[in-house]
Short mmCIF file of C-alpha atoms and ligand atoms in Angstrom, two decimals:
data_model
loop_
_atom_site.label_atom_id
_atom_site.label_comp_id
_atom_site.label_asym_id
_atom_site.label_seq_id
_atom_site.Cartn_x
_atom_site.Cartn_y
_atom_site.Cartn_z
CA UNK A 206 149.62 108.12 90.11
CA UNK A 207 148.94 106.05 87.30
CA UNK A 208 150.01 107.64 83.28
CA UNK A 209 147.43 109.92 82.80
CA UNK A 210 144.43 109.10 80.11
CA UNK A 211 144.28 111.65 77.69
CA UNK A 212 140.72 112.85 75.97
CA UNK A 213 141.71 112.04 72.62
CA UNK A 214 144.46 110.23 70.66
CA UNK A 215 144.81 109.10 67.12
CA UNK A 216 145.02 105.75 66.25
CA UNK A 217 148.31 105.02 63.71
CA UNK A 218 146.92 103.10 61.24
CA UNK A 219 149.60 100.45 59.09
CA UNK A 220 149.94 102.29 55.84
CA UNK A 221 150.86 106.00 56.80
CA UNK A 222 154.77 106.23 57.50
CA UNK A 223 155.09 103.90 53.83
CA UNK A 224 152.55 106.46 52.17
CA UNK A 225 154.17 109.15 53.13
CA UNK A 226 157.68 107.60 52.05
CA UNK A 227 156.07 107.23 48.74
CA UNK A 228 155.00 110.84 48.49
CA UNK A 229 158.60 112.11 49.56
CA UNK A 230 159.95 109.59 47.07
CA UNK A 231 158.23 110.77 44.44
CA UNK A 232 157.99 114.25 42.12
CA UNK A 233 154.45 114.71 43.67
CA UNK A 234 153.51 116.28 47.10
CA UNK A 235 151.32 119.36 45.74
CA UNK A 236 147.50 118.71 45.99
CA UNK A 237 145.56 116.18 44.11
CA UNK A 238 148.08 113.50 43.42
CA UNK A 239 147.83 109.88 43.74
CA UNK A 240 147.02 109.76 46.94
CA UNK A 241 144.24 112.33 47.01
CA UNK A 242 142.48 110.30 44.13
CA UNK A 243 142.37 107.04 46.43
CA UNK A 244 141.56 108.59 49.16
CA UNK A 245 138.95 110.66 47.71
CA UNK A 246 137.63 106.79 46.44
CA UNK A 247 137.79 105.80 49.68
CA UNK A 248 136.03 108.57 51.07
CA UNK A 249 133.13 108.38 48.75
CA UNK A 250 132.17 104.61 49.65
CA UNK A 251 132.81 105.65 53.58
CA UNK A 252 130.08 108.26 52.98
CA UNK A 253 128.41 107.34 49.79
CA UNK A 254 128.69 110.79 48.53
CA UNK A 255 128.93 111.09 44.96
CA UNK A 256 131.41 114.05 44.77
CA UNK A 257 133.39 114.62 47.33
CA UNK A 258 136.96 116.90 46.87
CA UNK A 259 139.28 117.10 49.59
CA UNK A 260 139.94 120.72 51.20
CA UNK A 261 142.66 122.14 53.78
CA UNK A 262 140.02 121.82 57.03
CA UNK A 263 136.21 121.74 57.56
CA UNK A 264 136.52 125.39 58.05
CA UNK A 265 138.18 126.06 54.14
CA UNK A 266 135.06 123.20 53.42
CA UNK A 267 132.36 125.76 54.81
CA UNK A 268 134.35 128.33 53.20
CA UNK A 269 133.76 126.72 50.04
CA UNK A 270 129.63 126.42 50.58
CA UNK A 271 129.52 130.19 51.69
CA UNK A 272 131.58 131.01 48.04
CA UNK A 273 129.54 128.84 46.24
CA UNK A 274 125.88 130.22 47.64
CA UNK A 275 127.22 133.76 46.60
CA UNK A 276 126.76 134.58 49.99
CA UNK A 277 126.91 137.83 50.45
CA UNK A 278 125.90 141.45 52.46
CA UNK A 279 122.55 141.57 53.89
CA UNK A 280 121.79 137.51 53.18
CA UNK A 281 121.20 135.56 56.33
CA UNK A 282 122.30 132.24 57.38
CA UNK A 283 120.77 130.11 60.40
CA UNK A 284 122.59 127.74 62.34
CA UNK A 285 122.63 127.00 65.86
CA UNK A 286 123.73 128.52 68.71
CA UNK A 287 125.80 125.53 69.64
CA UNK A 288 128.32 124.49 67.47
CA UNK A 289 131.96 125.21 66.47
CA UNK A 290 132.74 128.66 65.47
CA UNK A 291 133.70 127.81 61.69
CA UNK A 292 130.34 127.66 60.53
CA UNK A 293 129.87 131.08 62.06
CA UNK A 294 132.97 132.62 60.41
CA UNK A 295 132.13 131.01 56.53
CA UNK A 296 128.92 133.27 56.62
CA UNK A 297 131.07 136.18 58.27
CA UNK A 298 133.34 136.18 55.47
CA UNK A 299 131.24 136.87 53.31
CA UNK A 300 129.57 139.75 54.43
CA UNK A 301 126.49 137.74 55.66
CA UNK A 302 124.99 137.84 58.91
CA UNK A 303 124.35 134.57 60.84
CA UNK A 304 121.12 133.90 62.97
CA UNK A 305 121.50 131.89 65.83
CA UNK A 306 118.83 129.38 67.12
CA UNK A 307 118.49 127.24 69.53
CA UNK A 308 118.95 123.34 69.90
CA UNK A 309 117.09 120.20 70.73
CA UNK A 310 118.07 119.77 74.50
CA UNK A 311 117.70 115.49 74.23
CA UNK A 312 120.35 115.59 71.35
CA UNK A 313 122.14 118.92 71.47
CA UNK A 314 121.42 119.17 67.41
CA UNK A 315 119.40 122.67 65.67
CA UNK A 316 115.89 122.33 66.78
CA UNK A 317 113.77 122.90 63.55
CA UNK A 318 110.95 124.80 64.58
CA UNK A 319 113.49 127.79 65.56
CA UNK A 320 114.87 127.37 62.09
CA UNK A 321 111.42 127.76 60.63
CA UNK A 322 110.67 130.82 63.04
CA UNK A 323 114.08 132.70 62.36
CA UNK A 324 113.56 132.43 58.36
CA UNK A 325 113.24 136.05 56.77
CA UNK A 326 112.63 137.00 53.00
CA UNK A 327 116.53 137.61 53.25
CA UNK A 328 117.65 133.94 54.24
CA UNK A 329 119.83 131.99 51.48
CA UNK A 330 120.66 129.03 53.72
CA UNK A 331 120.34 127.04 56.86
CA UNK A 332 123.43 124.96 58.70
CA UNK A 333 122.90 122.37 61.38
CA UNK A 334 125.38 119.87 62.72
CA UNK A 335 124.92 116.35 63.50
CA UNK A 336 126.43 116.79 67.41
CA UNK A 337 128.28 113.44 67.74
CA UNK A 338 127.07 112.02 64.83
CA UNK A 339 123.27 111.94 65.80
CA UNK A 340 121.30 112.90 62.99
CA UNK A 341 119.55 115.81 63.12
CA UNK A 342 115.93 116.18 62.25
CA UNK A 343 116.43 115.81 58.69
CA UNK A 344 112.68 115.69 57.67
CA UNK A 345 111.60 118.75 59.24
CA UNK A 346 114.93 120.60 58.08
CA UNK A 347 114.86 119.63 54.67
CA UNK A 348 111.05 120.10 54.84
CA UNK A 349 111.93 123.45 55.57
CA UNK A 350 114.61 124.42 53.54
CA UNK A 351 112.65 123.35 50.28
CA UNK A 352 109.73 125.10 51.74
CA UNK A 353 111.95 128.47 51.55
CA UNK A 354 113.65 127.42 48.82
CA UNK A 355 117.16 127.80 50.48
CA UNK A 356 119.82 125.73 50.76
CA UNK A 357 120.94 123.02 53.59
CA UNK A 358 124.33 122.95 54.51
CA UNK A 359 125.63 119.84 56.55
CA UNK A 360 128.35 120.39 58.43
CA UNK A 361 129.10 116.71 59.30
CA UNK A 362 132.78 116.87 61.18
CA UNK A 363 131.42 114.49 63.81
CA UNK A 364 129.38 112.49 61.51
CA UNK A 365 131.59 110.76 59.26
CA UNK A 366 130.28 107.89 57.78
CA UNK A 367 127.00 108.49 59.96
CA UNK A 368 123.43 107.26 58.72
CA UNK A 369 119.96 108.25 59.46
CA UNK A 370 117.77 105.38 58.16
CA UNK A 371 118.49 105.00 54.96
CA UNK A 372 119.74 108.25 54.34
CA UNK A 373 124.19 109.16 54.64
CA UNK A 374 125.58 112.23 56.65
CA UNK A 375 126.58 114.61 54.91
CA UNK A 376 124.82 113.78 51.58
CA UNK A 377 121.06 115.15 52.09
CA UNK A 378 122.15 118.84 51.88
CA UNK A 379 123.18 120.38 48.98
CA UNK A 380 126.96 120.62 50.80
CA UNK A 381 128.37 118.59 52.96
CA UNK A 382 131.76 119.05 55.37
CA UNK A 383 133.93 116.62 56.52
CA UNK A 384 136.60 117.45 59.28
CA UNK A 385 140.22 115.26 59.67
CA UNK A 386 141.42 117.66 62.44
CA UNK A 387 143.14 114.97 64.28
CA UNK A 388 140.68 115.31 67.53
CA UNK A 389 138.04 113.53 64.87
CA UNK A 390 137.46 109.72 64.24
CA UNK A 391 139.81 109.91 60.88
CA UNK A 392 142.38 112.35 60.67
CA UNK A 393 145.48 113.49 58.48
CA UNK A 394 146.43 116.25 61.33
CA UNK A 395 144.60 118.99 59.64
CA UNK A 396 142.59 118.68 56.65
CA UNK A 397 138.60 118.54 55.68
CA UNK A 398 136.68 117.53 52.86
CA UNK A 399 133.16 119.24 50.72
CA UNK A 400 130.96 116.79 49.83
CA UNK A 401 128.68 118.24 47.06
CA UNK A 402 125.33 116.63 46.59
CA UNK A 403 124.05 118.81 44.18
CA UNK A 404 125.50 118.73 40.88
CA UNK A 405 125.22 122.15 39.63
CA UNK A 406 127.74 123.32 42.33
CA UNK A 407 130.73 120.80 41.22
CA UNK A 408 132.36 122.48 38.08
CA UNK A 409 132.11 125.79 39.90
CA UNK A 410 133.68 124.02 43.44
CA UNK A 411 136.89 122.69 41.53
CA UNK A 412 137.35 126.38 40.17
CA UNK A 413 136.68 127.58 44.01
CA UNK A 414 138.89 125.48 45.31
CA UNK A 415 142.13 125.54 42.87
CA UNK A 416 142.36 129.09 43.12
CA UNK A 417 139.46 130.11 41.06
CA UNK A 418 140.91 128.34 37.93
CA UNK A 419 140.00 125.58 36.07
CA UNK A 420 143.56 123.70 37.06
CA UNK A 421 141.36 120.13 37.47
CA UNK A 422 139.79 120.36 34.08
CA UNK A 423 143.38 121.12 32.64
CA UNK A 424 144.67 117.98 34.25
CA UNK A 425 141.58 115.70 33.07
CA UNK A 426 142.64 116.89 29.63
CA UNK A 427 139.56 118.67 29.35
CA UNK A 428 141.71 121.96 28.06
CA UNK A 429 144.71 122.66 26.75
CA UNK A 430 145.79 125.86 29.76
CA UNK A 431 144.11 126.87 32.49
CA UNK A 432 143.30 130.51 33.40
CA UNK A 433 141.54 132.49 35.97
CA UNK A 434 137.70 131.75 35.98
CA UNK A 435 136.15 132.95 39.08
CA UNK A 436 137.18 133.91 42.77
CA UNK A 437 138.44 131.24 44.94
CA UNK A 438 141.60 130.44 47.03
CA UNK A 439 143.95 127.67 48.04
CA UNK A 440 141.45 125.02 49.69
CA UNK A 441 143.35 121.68 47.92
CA UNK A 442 145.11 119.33 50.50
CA UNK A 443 148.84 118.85 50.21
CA UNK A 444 149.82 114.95 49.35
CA UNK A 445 151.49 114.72 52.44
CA UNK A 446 148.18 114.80 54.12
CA UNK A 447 146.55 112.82 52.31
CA UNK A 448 148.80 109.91 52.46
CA UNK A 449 147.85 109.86 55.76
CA UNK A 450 144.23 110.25 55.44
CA UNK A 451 144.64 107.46 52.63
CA UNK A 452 145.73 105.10 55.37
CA UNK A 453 143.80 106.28 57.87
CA UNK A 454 140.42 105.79 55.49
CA UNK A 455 141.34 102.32 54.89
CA UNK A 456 141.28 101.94 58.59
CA UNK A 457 137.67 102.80 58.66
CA UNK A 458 135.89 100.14 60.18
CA UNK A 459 138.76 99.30 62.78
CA UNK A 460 138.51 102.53 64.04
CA UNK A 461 135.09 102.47 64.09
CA UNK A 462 134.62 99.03 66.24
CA UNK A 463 137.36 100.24 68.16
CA UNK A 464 135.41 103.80 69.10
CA UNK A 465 132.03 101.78 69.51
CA UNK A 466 133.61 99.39 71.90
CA UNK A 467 134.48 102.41 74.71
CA UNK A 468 131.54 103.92 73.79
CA UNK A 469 129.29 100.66 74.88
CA UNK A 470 131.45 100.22 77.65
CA UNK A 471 130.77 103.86 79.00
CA UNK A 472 127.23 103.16 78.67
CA UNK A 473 127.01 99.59 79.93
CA UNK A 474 129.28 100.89 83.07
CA UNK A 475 127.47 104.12 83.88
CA UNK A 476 124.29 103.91 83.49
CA UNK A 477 123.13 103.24 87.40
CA UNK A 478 125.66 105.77 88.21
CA UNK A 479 123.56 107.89 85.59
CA UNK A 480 120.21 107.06 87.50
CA UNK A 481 121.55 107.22 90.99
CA UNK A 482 122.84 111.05 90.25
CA UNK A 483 120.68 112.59 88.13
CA UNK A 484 122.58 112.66 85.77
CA UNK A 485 121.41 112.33 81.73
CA UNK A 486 124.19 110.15 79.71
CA UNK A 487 123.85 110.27 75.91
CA UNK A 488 122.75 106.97 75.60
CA UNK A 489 119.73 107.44 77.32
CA UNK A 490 118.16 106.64 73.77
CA UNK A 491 118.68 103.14 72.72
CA UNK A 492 117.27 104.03 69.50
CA UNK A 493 120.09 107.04 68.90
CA UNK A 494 122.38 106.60 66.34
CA UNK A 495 125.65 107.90 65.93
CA UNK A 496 128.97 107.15 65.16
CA UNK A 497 131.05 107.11 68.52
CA UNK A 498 132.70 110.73 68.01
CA UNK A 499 132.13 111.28 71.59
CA UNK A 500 130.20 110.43 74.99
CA UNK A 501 128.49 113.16 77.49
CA UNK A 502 127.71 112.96 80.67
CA UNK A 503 125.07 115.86 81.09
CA UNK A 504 124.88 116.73 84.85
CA UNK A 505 122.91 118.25 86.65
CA UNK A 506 123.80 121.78 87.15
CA UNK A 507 126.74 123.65 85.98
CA UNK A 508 128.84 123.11 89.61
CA UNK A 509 128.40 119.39 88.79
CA UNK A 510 130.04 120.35 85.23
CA UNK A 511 133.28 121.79 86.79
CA UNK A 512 133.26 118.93 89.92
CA UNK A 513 133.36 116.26 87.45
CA UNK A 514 136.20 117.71 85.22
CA UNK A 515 138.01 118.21 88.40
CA UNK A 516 137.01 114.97 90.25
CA UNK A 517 138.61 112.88 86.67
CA UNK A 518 141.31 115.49 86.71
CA UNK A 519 142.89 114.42 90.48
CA UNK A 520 142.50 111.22 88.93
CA UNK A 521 144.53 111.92 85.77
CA UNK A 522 141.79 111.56 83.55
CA UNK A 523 141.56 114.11 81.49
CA UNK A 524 137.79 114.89 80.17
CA UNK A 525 136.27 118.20 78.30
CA UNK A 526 133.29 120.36 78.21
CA UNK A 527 131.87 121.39 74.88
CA UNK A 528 131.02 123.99 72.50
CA UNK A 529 130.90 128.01 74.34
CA UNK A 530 127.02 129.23 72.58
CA UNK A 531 128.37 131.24 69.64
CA UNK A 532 125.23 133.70 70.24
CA UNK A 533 127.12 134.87 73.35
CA UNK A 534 130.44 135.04 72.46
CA UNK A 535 132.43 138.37 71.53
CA UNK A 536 132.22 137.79 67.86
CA UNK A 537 128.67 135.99 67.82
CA UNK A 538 127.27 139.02 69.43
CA UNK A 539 129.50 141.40 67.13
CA UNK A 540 128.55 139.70 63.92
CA UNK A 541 125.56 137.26 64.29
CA UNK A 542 121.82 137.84 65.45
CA UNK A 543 119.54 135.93 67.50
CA UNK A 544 116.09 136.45 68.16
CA UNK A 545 115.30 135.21 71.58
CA UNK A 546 117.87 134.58 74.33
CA UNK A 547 118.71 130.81 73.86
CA UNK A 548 118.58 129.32 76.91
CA UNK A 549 118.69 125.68 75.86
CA UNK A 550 121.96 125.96 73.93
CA UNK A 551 123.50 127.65 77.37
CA UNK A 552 122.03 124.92 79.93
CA UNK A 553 123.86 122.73 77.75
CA UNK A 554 126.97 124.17 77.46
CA UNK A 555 127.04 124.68 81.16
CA UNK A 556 126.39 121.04 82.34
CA UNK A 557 128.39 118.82 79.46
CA UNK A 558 131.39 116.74 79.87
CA UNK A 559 132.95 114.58 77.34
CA UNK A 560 135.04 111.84 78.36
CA UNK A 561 137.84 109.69 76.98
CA UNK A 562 137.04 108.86 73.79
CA UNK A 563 139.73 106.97 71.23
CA UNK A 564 140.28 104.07 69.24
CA UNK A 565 143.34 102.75 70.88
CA UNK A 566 142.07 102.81 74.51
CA UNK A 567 142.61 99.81 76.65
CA UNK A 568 140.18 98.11 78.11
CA UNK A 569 142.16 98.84 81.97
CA UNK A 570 141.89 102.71 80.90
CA UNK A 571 137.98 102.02 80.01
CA UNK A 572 137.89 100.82 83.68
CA UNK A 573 139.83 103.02 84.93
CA UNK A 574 137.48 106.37 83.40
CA UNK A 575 134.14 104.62 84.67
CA UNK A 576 135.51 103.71 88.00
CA UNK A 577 136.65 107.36 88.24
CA UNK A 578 132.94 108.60 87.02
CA UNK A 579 131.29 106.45 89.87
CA UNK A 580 133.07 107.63 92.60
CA UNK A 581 132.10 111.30 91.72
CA UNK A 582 129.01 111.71 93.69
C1 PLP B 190 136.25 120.16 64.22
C2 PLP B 190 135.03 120.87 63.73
C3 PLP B 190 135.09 121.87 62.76
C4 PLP B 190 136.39 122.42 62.25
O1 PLP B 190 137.14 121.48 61.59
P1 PLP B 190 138.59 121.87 61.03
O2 PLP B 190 138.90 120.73 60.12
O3 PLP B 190 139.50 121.96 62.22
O4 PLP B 190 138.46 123.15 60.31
C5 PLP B 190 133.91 122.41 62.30
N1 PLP B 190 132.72 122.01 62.76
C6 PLP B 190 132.63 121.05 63.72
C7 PLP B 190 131.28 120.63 64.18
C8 PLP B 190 133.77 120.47 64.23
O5 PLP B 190 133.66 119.53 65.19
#
């Protein structure tokens, strides 16, 4: 049998083994050294956020929002059903109860009028999540949320760099995450950034995230020691990582072109396959934008789920379902509330599969993964 094609691989970009010589040369691998301040540059351009500081993981980054928002027992968060678990856990943490709704089955993302039905007098915030970088509906959610006066969270760890129109990822909510787990398009193995878009949050977020004291405004200068301000904890990447991510940043747009090359290929190669089968591939919609985090197959029932993922495994192709509905899970139904059962999140879960999806795929492994789709019938 041919090597077998894994689901996801970083791409080594030119600049990380001298970076990280550089940081193990020097006096500096702490937090928010050189390296952090370029690649924080960098990162602002790739997502035109105006403040952006970089965190231990997307998790820490939602972390941060829930600390920020004061969330705290009896407030209520909505988010949907399907998503990663981390956005569930930030509210958790704080005492807070999260309210599951359900999504918009044509893009997997929060489907707004649920968000509007599940708002209570108790509500401080709503999080959505652009699945694969497909903007969600941000008119109706921000419609919404400024409606209730509560705040939009974006958790954006598949949208990096991601537009809607004129408008960036991760910059239309009053908080934005950022994820460089190294499954994601840019990665530094783990780490995460907050983007904050709404300035009365930053002072407080540096505070929050150097261990509730004003350390950053003590190295600007600003004063003379630093103390203990507020609550907060440890959310500031080591150097280490962010030589890498530094690197990695700079890489942007090859990685990019490179993910957006499989991605077209997948749909230019399965898309009679797709008709043939009954089977709905995300690029149904040549209108969708996103930014090549992944590509689903959804099939037609949840057998067809497990066949494919079977079929590509005898093949040594290794492919992935998604996201288990948090509403269902042990701690979603221990912690979190939903309303109605949410059947839309669950028919998706059950029918997904992601395929092979990274930069430094070959063209012959391309083939290979949409030869192996077709002849699953
Ligand atoms: C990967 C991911 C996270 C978690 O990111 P970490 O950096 O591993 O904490 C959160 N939300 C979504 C949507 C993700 O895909």
């Amino acid at each position: 049998m041919p090597d077998e094609i894994v689901f996801s691989r970083p791409l080594r970009t030119p600049d990380e083994l001298p970076n990280l010589d550089t940081v193990l040369r020097s006096d500096h691998s702490h937090g928010d050294g050189p390296f952090t301040a370029t690649a924080t540059a960098r990162l602002k351009v790739v997502t035109g956020a105006s403040e952006a500081l970089l965190t231990t993981s997307c998790t820490h980054a939602l972390d941060m929002a829930s600390l920020l928002l004061d969330l705290g027992p009896g407030d209520e968060v909505v988010l949907p059903s399907f998503t990663f678990p981390s956005a569930a856990t930030a509210i958790v943490l704080r005492g807070a109860t999260p309210v599951f709704v359900d999504i918009d089955f044509s893009t997997g993302n929060i489907d707004p009028e649920q968000v509007a039905e599940a708002l209570t007098p108790h509500t401080k915030a709503v999080t959505v999540m652009h699945y694969g970088g497909v903007p969600v509906d941000l008119d109706a959610v921000v419609g919404i949320a400024e409606r209730a006066g509560i705040a939009l969270i974006e958790d954006n760890a598949h949208g990096l760099g991601g537009r809607d129109g004129e408008r960036r990822l991760g910059t239309v909510g009053a908080f934005g995450t950022q994820s460089f787990h190294d499954t994601k398009n840019v990665h530094c193995g783990e780490g995460g950034a907050l983007l904050i878009n709404d300035e009365r949050y930053v002072e407080r977020a540096e505070i929050v995230r150097e261990k509730g004291t004003n350390r950053a405004r003590f190295l600007r200068g600003a004063v003379d020691k630093y103390t203990w301000q507020d609550v907060g904890s440890s959310y500031l990447l080591s150097e280490l990582n962010a030589a890498v991510l530094d690197s990695q940043l700079a890489s942007f747009d090859t990685i990019q072109a490179a993910r957006n090359r499989v991605w077209n290929a997948y749909a230019d190669g399965l898309g009679d396959w797709a008709d043939d089968t009954e089977v709905r591939l995300m690029s149904d919609d040549p209108n969708l934008e996103h930014t090549a985090h992944l590509f689903y197959a959804l099939m037609p029932d949840h057998e067809g789920q497990s066949g494919l993922i079977q079929h590509l495994r005898g093949l040594g192709i290794r492919a992935a379902f998604h996201y288990v509905p948090l509403d269902s899970s042990p701690a979603g139904r221990r912690f979190g509330r939903t309303a109605h059962p949410l059947d839309r999140s669950e028919g998706f879960s059950s029918r997904l599969v992601r395929l092979p999806l990274w930069a430094g795929m070959t063209d012959a492994q391309v083939e290979r993964v949409i030869e192996g789709v077709r002849s699953y019938r």
